[in-house]
Coordinates of C-alpha atoms (C1' of nucleotides) in Angstrom, one line a residue:
Chain S
M125 CA 101.8 176.7 -73.0
R126 CA 99.0 178.8 -71.3
V127 CA 98.5 182.3 -70.9
A128 CA 95.9 184.5 -69.4
V129 CA 94.6 186.6 -70.8
V130 CA 92.0 189.6 -70.1
P131 CA 91.5 193.0 -72.1
G132 CA 92.4 196.3 -70.6
P133 CA 91.3 200.1 -71.4
G134 CA 91.4 201.1 -74.8
Q135 CA 93.9 198.5 -76.8
S136 CA 95.7 197.1 -74.0
G137 CA 95.6 193.9 -72.2
L138 CA 97.1 192.1 -69.6
L139 CA 98.6 188.6 -69.9
R140 CA 100.2 185.9 -68.1
P141 CA 101.7 182.8 -68.7
L142 CA 100.8 179.8 -67.0
G143 CA 102.2 176.8 -65.8
A144 CA 101.1 173.2 -66.6
D145 CA 98.6 173.2 -63.4
G146 CA 97.3 176.6 -64.3
S147 CA 99.6 178.2 -61.9
P148 CA 101.5 181.6 -62.7
A149 CA 104.4 180.8 -64.5
G150 CA 105.6 184.7 -64.3
P151 CA 104.3 188.3 -63.3
P152 CA 101.5 189.7 -65.6
V153 CA 102.3 192.0 -68.6
E154 CA 100.3 194.7 -69.4
V155 CA 101.0 195.1 -73.2
P156 CA 99.7 198.4 -74.9
D157 CA 98.3 196.7 -78.2
L158 CA 96.4 193.4 -76.9
V159 CA 95.7 192.7 -80.7
A160 CA 99.5 192.9 -81.6
A161 CA 100.7 190.7 -78.4
V162 CA 98.6 188.0 -79.2
A163 CA 99.5 187.9 -83.1
E164 CA 102.7 187.7 -81.9
Y165 CA 102.3 184.8 -79.5
E166 CA 100.7 183.1 -82.4
Q167 CA 103.6 183.2 -84.7
K168 CA 105.9 182.1 -82.0
G169 CA 104.0 179.0 -81.5
S170 CA 101.3 177.1 -80.0
T171 CA 99.5 179.1 -77.0
R172 CA 96.2 178.2 -75.4
W173 CA 94.7 181.1 -74.5
V174 CA 92.9 181.2 -71.1
W175 CA 89.8 184.0 -70.8
P176 CA 86.7 184.6 -69.6
S177 CA 85.0 183.9 -72.8
A178 CA 85.6 183.4 -76.5
A179 CA 82.5 185.2 -77.8
S180 CA 83.8 188.0 -76.0
C181 CA 87.2 187.9 -76.1
Y182 CA 87.7 186.7 -80.0
Q183 CA 85.6 188.7 -81.6
V184 CA 87.8 191.6 -81.4
L185 CA 91.0 189.7 -82.5
R186 CA 89.3 188.3 -85.4
R187 CA 87.8 191.4 -86.9
A188 CA 91.4 192.6 -86.2
G189 CA 92.5 189.6 -88.7
V190 CA 94.3 187.6 -86.1
R191 CA 93.6 183.9 -85.7
V192 CA 93.9 182.3 -82.7
A193 CA 95.0 178.0 -82.7
R194 CA 93.9 177.2 -79.4
C195 CA 91.8 178.4 -76.1
H196 CA 90.6 177.6 -72.6
D197 CA 86.9 179.3 -72.4
V198 CA 86.4 179.1 -68.9
L199 CA 82.7 180.1 -68.9
L200 CA 81.9 177.1 -71.2
A201 CA 83.9 175.2 -69.3
D202 CA 82.4 175.8 -66.2
A203 CA 79.0 175.1 -67.6
L204 CA 80.1 171.4 -68.8
L205 CA 81.9 171.3 -65.3
R206 CA 78.7 172.5 -63.3
G207 CA 76.3 170.6 -65.5
R208 CA 78.6 167.2 -64.1
D209 CA 78.6 168.2 -60.4
A210 CA 74.8 168.7 -60.5
G211 CA 74.4 165.3 -62.1
I212 CA 76.0 163.8 -59.0
G213 CA 75.2 165.6 -56.4
V214 CA 78.0 168.3 -55.7
E215 CA 77.7 171.3 -54.5
P216 CA 79.1 174.0 -57.2
T217 CA 82.9 174.4 -55.8
G218 CA 85.3 177.0 -56.4
P219 CA 85.6 180.6 -56.3
R220 CA 82.0 181.9 -57.0
D221 CA 82.8 185.3 -56.9
A222 CA 85.6 184.8 -59.2
L223 CA 83.1 183.3 -61.4
A224 CA 80.7 186.4 -61.2
L225 CA 83.4 188.9 -62.0
L226 CA 84.2 186.9 -65.0
R227 CA 80.5 186.7 -66.1
D228 CA 80.4 190.6 -65.9
A229 CA 84.0 191.1 -67.6
A230 CA 82.6 188.6 -70.7
A231 CA 79.1 190.8 -71.0
A232 CA 80.7 193.7 -71.1
G233 CA 83.4 192.4 -73.8
A234 CA 80.4 191.2 -75.3
A235 CA 78.7 194.6 -75.4
A236 CA 81.7 196.7 -76.3
G237 CA 82.2 194.1 -79.5
A238 CA 78.6 194.0 -80.6
G239 CA 78.7 197.6 -80.8
A240 CA 81.1 197.5 -84.1
D241 CA 78.8 195.4 -86.1
P242 CA 80.5 194.0 -88.1
G243 CA 77.9 193.5 -90.8
L244 CA 77.9 197.4 -91.1
R245 CA 81.7 197.1 -92.1
D246 CA 83.4 196.5 -95.3
T247 CA 86.7 196.0 -93.7
G248 CA 88.5 194.2 -90.8
L249 CA 91.4 196.5 -90.7
R250 CA 92.0 197.7 -87.1
D251 CA 93.8 200.8 -88.6
T252 CA 90.6 202.0 -90.2
G253 CA 88.0 202.4 -87.6
L254 CA 87.9 204.5 -84.6
Q255 CA 85.1 202.1 -83.0
D256 CA 88.0 199.6 -82.4
T257 CA 88.4 200.9 -79.1
L258 CA 89.1 197.3 -77.6
F259 CA 86.2 197.2 -74.6
E260 CA 84.8 200.7 -74.1
P261 CA 81.4 200.2 -73.5
A262 CA 79.8 201.2 -77.0
L263 CA 76.2 200.6 -76.1
A264 CA 74.0 202.8 -73.7
G265 CA 73.6 201.1 -70.9
A266 CA 76.5 198.5 -71.6
P267 CA 78.2 197.4 -68.3
A268 CA 81.1 198.7 -67.3
P269 CA 84.2 196.4 -67.3
P270 CA 85.9 195.2 -63.7
D271 CA 89.1 196.0 -63.0
P272 CA 91.3 194.3 -65.5
S273 CA 94.1 193.1 -62.6
A274 CA 91.1 191.6 -60.7
T275 CA 89.9 189.9 -63.5
L276 CA 93.1 188.5 -64.5
D277 CA 93.3 187.3 -60.7
A278 CA 90.1 185.4 -61.0
L279 CA 90.2 184.2 -64.2
I280 CA 93.6 182.3 -62.7
D281 CA 92.0 181.1 -60.1
V282 CA 89.2 179.7 -61.3
H283 CA 91.1 178.2 -64.6
A284 CA 93.6 176.3 -62.1
D285 CA 90.2 174.8 -59.9
Q286 CA 88.8 174.0 -63.6
L287 CA 91.8 171.6 -64.3
R288 CA 91.6 170.1 -61.3
R289 CA 88.0 169.5 -61.7
I290 CA 88.7 168.0 -65.0
A291 CA 91.6 165.6 -63.9
A292 CA 89.5 164.1 -61.3
D293 CA 86.7 163.2 -64.1
E294 CA 85.8 159.6 -64.1
H295 CA 86.9 159.8 -67.6
P296 CA 89.8 163.1 -67.9
A297 CA 91.1 162.9 -71.0
R298 CA 87.7 162.4 -72.9
F299 CA 86.3 165.0 -70.5
G300 CA 89.1 167.1 -71.3
L301 CA 88.8 166.9 -74.9
L302 CA 85.5 167.9 -74.8
V303 CA 86.1 171.2 -73.0
N304 CA 89.2 172.0 -75.4
A305 CA 86.3 171.3 -78.2
E306 CA 83.9 173.1 -76.9
S307 CA 86.4 175.8 -76.7
A308 CA 87.5 175.6 -80.1
G309 CA 84.2 175.4 -81.0
A310 CA 83.7 179.1 -79.8
L311 CA 86.2 180.2 -82.2
V312 CA 84.7 178.8 -84.9
A313 CA 81.4 180.3 -84.4
A314 CA 83.1 183.7 -83.6
E315 CA 84.9 182.9 -87.4
M316 CA 81.6 181.8 -88.9
T317 CA 79.9 185.3 -87.6
A318 CA 82.5 187.1 -89.0
A319 CA 82.8 185.3 -92.0
G320 CA 79.1 185.0 -92.9
L321 CA 77.3 182.8 -95.5
P322 CA 77.3 183.7 -98.9
W323 CA 73.8 185.0 -99.7
R324 CA 72.3 186.4 -102.3
P325 CA 69.4 188.6 -101.9
E326 CA 68.5 189.1 -105.7
V327 CA 68.1 185.3 -105.8
H328 CA 66.3 185.2 -102.3
D329 CA 63.8 188.4 -103.7
A330 CA 63.1 186.7 -107.2
L331 CA 61.9 183.6 -105.3
L332 CA 59.3 185.5 -102.7
T333 CA 57.8 187.3 -105.8
E334 CA 57.5 184.3 -107.9
L335 CA 55.7 182.4 -105.2
L336 CA 54.2 185.7 -103.3
G337 CA 53.7 188.2 -105.5
P338 CA 55.6 191.4 -105.7
R339 CA 56.7 192.9 -102.3
P340 CA 54.0 194.9 -100.7
T341 CA 54.4 198.8 -100.7
L342 CA 53.0 198.9 -97.0
P343 CA 53.9 197.4 -93.7
G344 CA 51.5 195.0 -92.8
Q345 CA 50.2 194.6 -96.0
R346 CA 49.9 191.1 -97.5
P347 CA 51.0 190.0 -100.6
A348 CA 49.4 189.7 -103.7
R349 CA 49.0 185.7 -103.2
L350 CA 48.7 185.8 -99.8
A351 CA 45.4 188.2 -100.2
D352 CA 43.7 186.0 -103.0
L353 CA 44.1 182.8 -100.7
A354 CA 42.8 184.8 -98.0
G355 CA 39.6 185.5 -100.2
Q356 CA 39.0 182.5 -101.5
I357 CA 39.3 180.8 -97.3
A358 CA 37.1 183.5 -96.6
A359 CA 34.7 183.1 -99.5
A360 CA 34.7 179.1 -98.8
F361 CA 33.3 179.6 -95.4
G362 CA 31.1 182.3 -96.5
V363 CA 32.6 185.1 -94.4
P364 CA 33.9 188.4 -95.5
D365 CA 37.6 188.8 -95.5
D366 CA 38.9 190.1 -92.6
R367 CA 41.1 192.2 -94.7
G368 CA 38.1 193.5 -96.9
S369 CA 38.4 196.8 -98.7
R370 CA 35.3 198.8 -98.0
G371 CA 33.6 200.2 -94.6
P372 CA 34.3 199.4 -91.0
R373 CA 34.5 195.5 -90.2
D374 CA 33.0 193.4 -88.1
P375 CA 35.4 191.3 -86.4
R376 CA 33.2 188.6 -85.1
L377 CA 32.6 187.9 -88.6
A378 CA 36.2 188.2 -90.1
M379 CA 38.2 185.3 -91.1
N380 CA 41.7 185.8 -90.5
P381 CA 43.6 182.5 -91.6
D382 CA 46.5 183.3 -89.5
S383 CA 44.0 182.8 -86.6
P384 CA 44.1 178.8 -85.5
T385 CA 41.1 180.1 -83.2
Q386 CA 39.3 181.4 -86.1
V387 CA 39.7 178.9 -88.3
L388 CA 38.5 176.2 -86.2
Q389 CA 35.4 178.2 -85.1
A390 CA 34.9 178.7 -89.0
L391 CA 35.3 174.9 -89.8
A392 CA 32.8 173.9 -86.3
A393 CA 30.0 175.9 -87.7
D394 CA 30.5 173.7 -90.8
G395 CA 30.3 170.5 -88.6
I396 CA 34.1 169.9 -88.7
R397 CA 35.4 170.0 -84.9
L398 CA 38.8 169.6 -84.7
P399 CA 41.6 169.2 -82.3
S400 CA 43.7 171.9 -84.0
T401 CA 45.0 173.7 -87.4
R402 CA 48.3 171.5 -88.0
L403 CA 49.1 170.8 -91.1
A404 CA 48.6 166.8 -90.4
V405 CA 44.9 167.6 -88.9
L406 CA 43.9 169.8 -91.4
R407 CA 45.5 167.4 -94.6
D408 CA 42.4 164.6 -94.4
V409 CA 39.7 167.2 -94.1
D410 CA 37.0 167.5 -96.6
H411 CA 36.4 171.1 -97.2
P412 CA 36.7 173.6 -99.6
A413 CA 38.1 175.8 -97.6
I414 CA 41.1 173.3 -96.9
A415 CA 42.8 173.4 -100.1
P416 CA 43.7 177.4 -100.1
L417 CA 44.7 177.4 -96.2
L418 CA 46.9 174.9 -96.8
E419 CA 48.4 176.8 -99.7
Y420 CA 47.8 180.1 -97.4
K421 CA 49.7 178.4 -94.3
E422 CA 53.1 177.4 -96.2
L423 CA 53.3 180.9 -98.1
A424 CA 52.5 182.8 -94.8
R425 CA 55.6 181.1 -92.8
L426 CA 57.4 181.7 -95.4
H427 CA 56.6 185.5 -96.0
S428 CA 56.8 186.1 -92.0
A429 CA 59.7 183.9 -91.0
F430 CA 62.1 184.3 -94.3
G431 CA 60.2 187.1 -96.5
W432 CA 61.7 190.7 -97.3
A433 CA 62.2 191.8 -93.7
W434 CA 64.1 189.1 -92.7
L435 CA 66.0 189.7 -95.9
D436 CA 66.6 193.3 -95.0
T437 CA 67.2 192.6 -91.4
W438 CA 69.8 189.8 -91.7
V439 CA 71.7 190.1 -95.0
R440 CA 74.3 192.9 -95.6
G441 CA 76.8 192.9 -98.4
G442 CA 75.9 189.6 -99.5
R443 CA 76.5 187.6 -96.0
F444 CA 74.1 186.3 -93.8
R445 CA 75.9 186.3 -90.3
P446 CA 74.0 184.7 -87.5
E447 CA 75.2 184.7 -83.7
Y448 CA 76.0 181.1 -82.8
L449 CA 75.5 179.8 -79.1
V450 CA 78.2 177.0 -78.6
G451 CA 76.5 174.7 -76.1
G452 CA 73.1 176.6 -76.7
V453 CA 71.3 173.1 -76.6
V454 CA 71.4 171.0 -73.5
S455 CA 72.3 168.0 -76.0
G456 CA 75.6 170.3 -76.5
R457 CA 74.3 171.1 -80.0
W458 CA 74.4 174.6 -81.0
A459 CA 71.8 177.3 -81.0
S460 CA 71.5 180.6 -82.7
R461 CA 70.4 183.9 -82.4
G462 CA 69.0 185.9 -84.9
G463 CA 67.7 185.2 -88.1
G464 CA 66.6 181.4 -87.4
A465 CA 69.7 180.2 -88.7
L466 CA 69.5 177.0 -88.0
Q467 CA 66.1 176.5 -89.1
I468 CA 66.9 178.0 -92.8
P469 CA 63.9 176.4 -95.1
R470 CA 65.2 173.9 -97.8
L471 CA 63.7 176.3 -100.6
L472 CA 66.1 179.2 -99.2
R473 CA 69.4 177.2 -100.0
Q474 CA 68.9 178.3 -103.4
A475 CA 69.8 182.0 -102.3
V476 CA 73.1 180.1 -100.8
V477 CA 75.8 180.8 -103.4
A478 CA 79.7 181.2 -104.0
D479 CA 81.5 184.2 -104.6
P480 CA 82.9 184.4 -108.6
G481 CA 85.9 181.7 -108.5
W482 CA 84.7 180.2 -105.3
V483 CA 82.8 177.2 -104.4
L484 CA 81.0 176.1 -101.5
V485 CA 82.1 172.7 -99.8
A486 CA 79.2 171.0 -98.5
A487 CA 79.3 167.9 -96.3
D488 CA 76.5 166.1 -94.3
A489 CA 77.0 163.4 -92.1
A490 CA 75.1 160.3 -93.4
Q491 CA 72.6 158.8 -90.4
L492 CA 74.8 159.9 -87.7
E493 CA 72.5 159.2 -84.6
P494 CA 72.1 155.2 -85.3
R495 CA 75.7 155.3 -85.8
V496 CA 76.4 156.7 -83.0
L497 CA 74.5 154.3 -80.8
A498 CA 76.0 151.9 -82.8
A499 CA 79.4 152.8 -81.4
L500 CA 77.9 153.7 -77.9
A501 CA 76.3 150.5 -77.1
G502 CA 79.3 148.3 -78.7
D503 CA 76.8 146.1 -80.2
R504 CA 78.6 143.8 -82.3
A505 CA 75.9 142.9 -85.1
F506 CA 74.3 146.8 -85.3
A507 CA 78.3 147.6 -85.6
A508 CA 78.2 145.4 -88.5
A509 CA 75.7 146.8 -90.0
A510 CA 77.0 150.5 -89.2
A511 CA 80.0 149.4 -91.0
A512 CA 78.3 150.3 -94.2
G513 CA 77.4 152.7 -96.4
D514 CA 73.4 152.6 -95.5
L515 CA 72.5 151.7 -92.2
Y516 CA 69.2 150.8 -92.5
A517 CA 69.6 148.6 -95.7
E518 CA 72.1 146.7 -93.9
L519 CA 69.6 146.4 -90.7
A520 CA 66.5 146.0 -93.1
V521 CA 67.7 142.0 -93.0
A522 CA 66.4 141.7 -89.7
F523 CA 62.7 143.2 -90.8
G524 CA 61.7 140.9 -93.7
G525 CA 63.8 143.4 -96.0
D526 CA 61.7 146.6 -95.2
R527 CA 64.1 149.3 -94.9
A528 CA 60.9 151.5 -94.1
K529 CA 60.5 149.1 -90.9
A530 CA 64.0 149.1 -89.8
K531 CA 64.3 152.8 -90.2
I532 CA 60.7 153.5 -87.6
A533 CA 62.5 150.9 -85.5
M534 CA 65.8 152.7 -85.1
L535 CA 64.0 155.9 -84.5
S536 CA 61.6 154.6 -82.0
A537 CA 64.4 153.3 -80.2
M538 CA 66.3 156.9 -80.2
Y539 CA 63.3 159.2 -79.4
G540 CA 61.0 156.4 -77.5
G541 CA 58.1 156.2 -79.7
A542 CA 55.8 153.3 -78.9
G543 CA 52.8 154.3 -81.1
G544 CA 51.4 152.3 -84.1
E545 CA 54.2 149.2 -85.2
A546 CA 56.5 150.9 -83.4
G547 CA 56.1 148.2 -80.3
Q548 CA 56.2 145.2 -82.5
L549 CA 59.4 146.2 -84.6
L550 CA 61.1 147.7 -81.7
A551 CA 60.6 143.8 -80.2
V552 CA 62.8 142.9 -83.4
L553 CA 65.4 145.4 -82.5
R554 CA 65.4 144.5 -79.0
Q555 CA 65.9 140.4 -80.1
R556 CA 68.5 141.2 -82.9
F557 CA 70.3 144.0 -81.6
P558 CA 70.2 143.3 -77.9
A559 CA 73.4 145.7 -76.7
A560 CA 72.3 148.5 -78.8
A561 CA 68.8 148.6 -77.3
G562 CA 69.9 148.2 -73.8
Y563 CA 72.0 151.0 -74.3
V564 CA 69.1 153.1 -74.9
E565 CA 66.5 151.6 -72.3
A566 CA 69.1 151.8 -69.5
A567 CA 69.5 155.6 -70.0
A568 CA 65.5 155.9 -70.4
R569 CA 65.4 153.6 -67.2
A570 CA 68.1 156.0 -65.4
G571 CA 66.0 159.0 -66.3
E572 CA 62.7 157.9 -65.1
E573 CA 64.3 157.2 -62.0
G574 CA 65.2 160.9 -61.7
R575 CA 69.4 159.9 -62.4
V576 CA 71.4 162.0 -64.9
V577 CA 72.9 160.4 -67.8
R578 CA 76.3 161.5 -69.9
S579 CA 77.0 161.6 -73.5
V580 CA 80.9 159.7 -74.5
L581 CA 82.8 162.5 -73.9
G582 CA 81.0 163.0 -70.4
R583 CA 78.3 166.3 -71.3
T584 CA 75.8 165.5 -68.7
C585 CA 71.9 165.9 -69.1
P586 CA 70.4 168.4 -66.5
P587 CA 68.7 166.7 -63.1
P588 CA 65.1 166.7 -62.8
S589 CA 63.4 170.0 -61.8
A590 CA 61.9 170.1 -58.0
G591 CA 58.8 170.2 -59.2
W592 CA 59.5 166.9 -61.2
R593 CA 60.8 165.1 -58.0
A594 CA 57.7 166.1 -56.1
L595 CA 55.1 165.2 -58.8
T596 CA 57.0 161.5 -58.9
E597 CA 58.2 160.8 -55.5
E598 CA 54.5 161.8 -54.0
A599 CA 53.4 158.9 -56.8
A600 CA 55.4 156.4 -55.1
D601 CA 53.9 156.6 -51.5
P602 CA 51.4 153.9 -51.5
D603 CA 49.3 156.2 -48.9
T604 CA 48.8 159.0 -51.7
E605 CA 46.6 158.8 -54.4
R606 CA 48.1 158.2 -57.5
D607 CA 48.8 161.0 -59.8
P608 CA 48.9 159.9 -63.8
G609 CA 50.7 163.2 -64.0
A610 CA 53.8 161.3 -62.3
G611 CA 53.7 158.3 -64.6
R612 CA 53.6 160.3 -67.5
A613 CA 56.1 163.1 -66.0
S614 CA 58.1 160.0 -65.5
R615 CA 58.3 158.6 -69.2
A616 CA 58.5 162.1 -70.3
R617 CA 61.7 162.4 -68.6
G618 CA 62.7 158.7 -69.7
R619 CA 62.3 159.7 -73.2
F620 CA 64.9 162.8 -72.6
T621 CA 67.4 160.9 -71.2
R622 CA 66.8 158.0 -74.0
N623 CA 67.8 160.8 -76.1
F624 CA 70.2 162.5 -74.8
V625 CA 72.9 160.1 -74.4
V626 CA 72.2 159.5 -78.2
Q627 CA 72.0 163.6 -79.6
A628 CA 74.6 164.4 -77.0
S629 CA 76.9 161.8 -78.2
A630 CA 76.4 163.1 -81.7
A631 CA 77.3 166.1 -80.9
D632 CA 80.2 165.7 -79.5
W633 CA 81.3 163.9 -82.5
A634 CA 80.1 166.8 -84.5
L635 CA 81.9 169.3 -82.3
V636 CA 85.4 167.3 -82.5
M637 CA 84.8 166.8 -86.6
L638 CA 84.1 170.7 -86.5
V639 CA 87.5 171.8 -84.5
S640 CA 89.2 168.9 -86.3
L641 CA 88.5 170.3 -90.0
R642 CA 89.3 174.1 -88.5
A643 CA 92.9 172.9 -88.0
G644 CA 93.0 171.1 -91.1
L645 CA 91.8 174.0 -92.9
A646 CA 94.6 176.3 -91.4
K647 CA 97.0 174.0 -92.7
I648 CA 95.9 174.7 -96.5
S649 CA 95.9 177.8 -96.1
S650 CA 99.2 178.1 -95.0
V651 CA 100.1 175.8 -97.7
N652 CA 99.3 178.0 -100.1
G653 CA 100.8 180.8 -98.6
T654 CA 97.6 183.0 -97.3
S655 CA 98.1 185.8 -95.4
R656 CA 96.9 185.5 -92.4
L657 CA 96.2 189.3 -91.8
R658 CA 93.7 189.0 -94.5
P659 CA 90.6 191.0 -93.2
A660 CA 87.5 188.9 -92.1
G661 CA 84.4 189.0 -93.3
R662 CA 85.2 190.7 -96.4
P663 CA 83.7 189.5 -99.7
A664 CA 86.0 187.2 -101.6
S665 CA 85.7 188.9 -104.9
D666 CA 87.1 192.4 -103.5
D667 CA 90.5 190.1 -102.9
A668 CA 90.0 188.8 -106.3
G669 CA 90.1 192.2 -107.9
S670 CA 92.8 193.7 -105.8
G671 CA 95.5 193.1 -108.1
Q672 CA 97.5 191.4 -106.1
P673 CA 97.9 187.9 -107.5
N674 CA 100.3 185.8 -105.4
R675 CA 97.5 186.0 -102.8
L676 CA 95.1 183.4 -102.3
A677 CA 92.5 183.2 -99.5
S678 CA 91.8 181.3 -96.7
P679 CA 88.9 178.4 -96.9
E680 CA 86.3 179.7 -94.7
L681 CA 83.9 177.5 -92.3
V682 CA 80.7 179.4 -93.2
F683 CA 77.9 177.1 -91.5
F684 CA 77.2 174.6 -89.0
Q685 CA 74.1 173.0 -88.4
H686 CA 74.3 169.9 -86.1
D687 CA 75.5 166.8 -88.3
E688 CA 76.4 169.4 -91.5
V689 CA 79.6 172.1 -92.4
I690 CA 79.8 174.7 -95.4
V691 CA 83.1 175.5 -95.9
H692 CA 83.6 178.1 -99.0
C693 CA 86.9 177.9 -100.9
Q694 CA 88.5 179.3 -104.2
A695 CA 87.5 177.0 -106.4
E696 CA 91.1 175.3 -106.9
Q697 CA 91.5 174.5 -103.3
A698 CA 87.9 172.2 -103.7
D699 CA 89.6 169.0 -103.8
A700 CA 91.9 169.7 -100.9
V701 CA 89.4 171.1 -98.7
A702 CA 87.2 167.8 -99.6
A703 CA 89.9 165.8 -98.4
V704 CA 90.3 168.0 -95.1
V705 CA 86.6 167.0 -94.6
S706 CA 87.0 163.4 -94.5
Q707 CA 89.9 163.2 -92.8
A708 CA 88.3 165.5 -89.9
A709 CA 85.7 163.0 -89.8
D710 CA 88.1 160.3 -89.6
E711 CA 89.6 162.0 -86.7
A712 CA 86.3 162.6 -84.6
S713 CA 85.7 159.1 -85.0
R714 CA 89.0 157.9 -83.2
L715 CA 89.3 160.8 -80.9
V716 CA 85.6 160.1 -79.7
F717 CA 85.1 156.6 -80.1
G718 CA 88.4 155.5 -80.1
P719 CA 88.7 152.0 -82.3
T720 CA 85.4 151.2 -83.9
R721 CA 84.3 149.4 -87.1
V722 CA 81.4 151.7 -86.8
A723 CA 81.8 154.2 -89.9
F724 CA 80.8 157.6 -90.2
P725 CA 80.7 158.5 -93.9
L726 CA 80.1 162.2 -94.8
S727 CA 78.4 162.9 -98.0
T728 CA 80.4 166.0 -99.5
A729 CA 79.6 168.0 -102.3
V730 CA 81.6 171.1 -104.4
V731 CA 79.1 173.4 -105.6
A732 CA 78.3 176.7 -106.3
C733 CA 75.0 177.1 -104.6
Y734 CA 73.7 175.1 -101.5
A735 CA 70.6 174.3 -103.5
D736 CA 72.4 171.4 -105.2
A737 CA 74.4 169.9 -102.4
K738 CA 71.9 166.8 -102.4
Chain Z
dA127 C1' 51.7 200.2 -74.7
dC128 C1' 54.1 196.4 -73.1
dC129 C1' 54.8 191.1 -71.6
dC130 C1' 53.7 186.3 -71.4
dC131 C1' 52.0 181.9 -73.2
dC132 C1' 50.2 178.8 -76.7
dT133 C1' 49.8 177.3 -81.4
dG134 C1' 52.3 176.1 -85.4
dC135 C1' 55.8 174.8 -88.4
dG136 C1' 60.9 175.4 -90.1
dC137 C1' 65.7 173.0 -89.1
dG138 C1' 68.3 168.7 -87.0
Chain V
dA100 C1' 49.3 158.1 -90.0
dA101 C1' 51.9 160.2 -86.7
dA102 C1' 54.6 159.3 -83.2
dG103 C1' 58.5 159.8 -80.2
dC104 C1' 63.7 163.8 -79.0
dG105 C1' 66.0 168.9 -79.9
dC106 C1' 65.7 174.2 -80.9
dG107 C1' 64.1 179.4 -82.4
dC108 C1' 60.8 182.8 -84.3
dA109 C1' 56.4 185.1 -85.6
dG110 C1' 51.4 186.1 -84.6
dG111 C1' 47.3 185.6 -81.9
dG112 C1' 45.1 186.5 -77.6
dG113 C1' 45.1 187.2 -73.2
dG114 C1' 46.7 189.5 -69.1
dT115 C1' 48.5 194.3 -67.0

DNA sequence: ACCCCCTGCGCG
DNA sequence: AAAGCGCGCAGGGGGT
């Protein structure tokens, strides 16, 4: 059953049950305690909550210890539908004013939720905090929530319109799956933020100290190792160090290794002219400053992006809690906000350590994108290769037994690379695996011609910009001078759409895998009799020492990065979690691709420390 | 003082 | 030997 829900003043809320077509199936109900009302529905049976945005509505429920199984996220569904309709030239339909109202409601809810920062609280029990007034703007300048009754009406209108448009899709079952998975993904995202990734600040700090020297006492000061290297670099160029200690310095002579301009100028003064200071360019240069410069750049990056400042800002109570942006990337991959959550250097995986008595179950989809292409294209020869554990090793047969060549050929096909030997290798690929090569080449042609392409579940890539159209249409006119930029723009879009069909379909698979995994994990916890009211985001060690021996905590999803997931669970649950992970991969393959002989293997590791996962 | 764009590099 | 796709973030450097 679907139930529309919007928060009201204080702890209250407004509910209204809906029929299968989204029309109201009863009068609106005002409940004084929304959290309690939602929890009661969840215990009774399967409810799909229809709300403006899980990112805004669910975080408060989550912090009160309430977990919901299913929802329909109207703003995420709108983004998917609008993307589809823009691609086929359909003007936006449906109630636009109503959508604007829902956006305002979501923004107000998000602002109120942000006011009660989970990172600063050690418990999620709602009766312990005054700040749990559900949707009162907690931040100065936060938008005021619109009238709940008007919001509920708008919600119901927009949702019913969305159900009609989903049903009208070319592939309604697959597109409906995408909308449901995207919505469930928003539940996972909120839960992962609440749970947090276990992070040991003392391990992180020790790593920084070992590599950079002790933490500087003054802000803006270089750590000892960086200062030393900066001195070596300056000396190699025969100029003063930019932070030399005595007297006023002449900035024209200063040497700041963080400045690409200054590095290029200093090298040019020694007769070496380079196009950039990228690692790949510098690596082959013969100059005494290069070795310390390369070391400096590597360590400076660690210091500026994931140094002590990062640790102070993002880690609280042994947890790193980034905000995940579901569907934040055009391809449907997630983005993140805060702390560079999806770009954590592999080195720092050492700081990701399970709580005592707990483990991390880390699972990584192996060679996901080429396998997705195999399943998408239905290429028999390619699918046969993708039935095996090492796809590239199977493909190598076609490339004289050279696995590396097979890999370059695949990557070139998926990314549109054409340099070096890629051309020859692509020709081999085209000959041996015509359907697979044809699939990405058709996508590239569509992009070059300004059309859109869709993922397997129906996520649509953005149409070209007006600027792109102007540029490329002008070039097609025989009376005008040919602009070389037009060809470049056209090919660039071809590479984008070529990659989109693969990356976005891989994101479909990963999203469905993730939400299947979430459902499976919920069953583990109920089998073990776990209370569903265990406060979210509370260090598990607190539970272990709480003198309640009959309680087993729930396994928690704590990280998701495009094609890998981490579950944090008690050690005795590791086998059950690993089995559920494997089932989730099978289920995703079946739901997304139907019957296919392509395998989507996961490499799963049960470890105490993320760095040991592979 | 702030904003914006560029460069460079981390991840998939 | 790198390039070819998608991101977020820090610092430099120029603008206002």
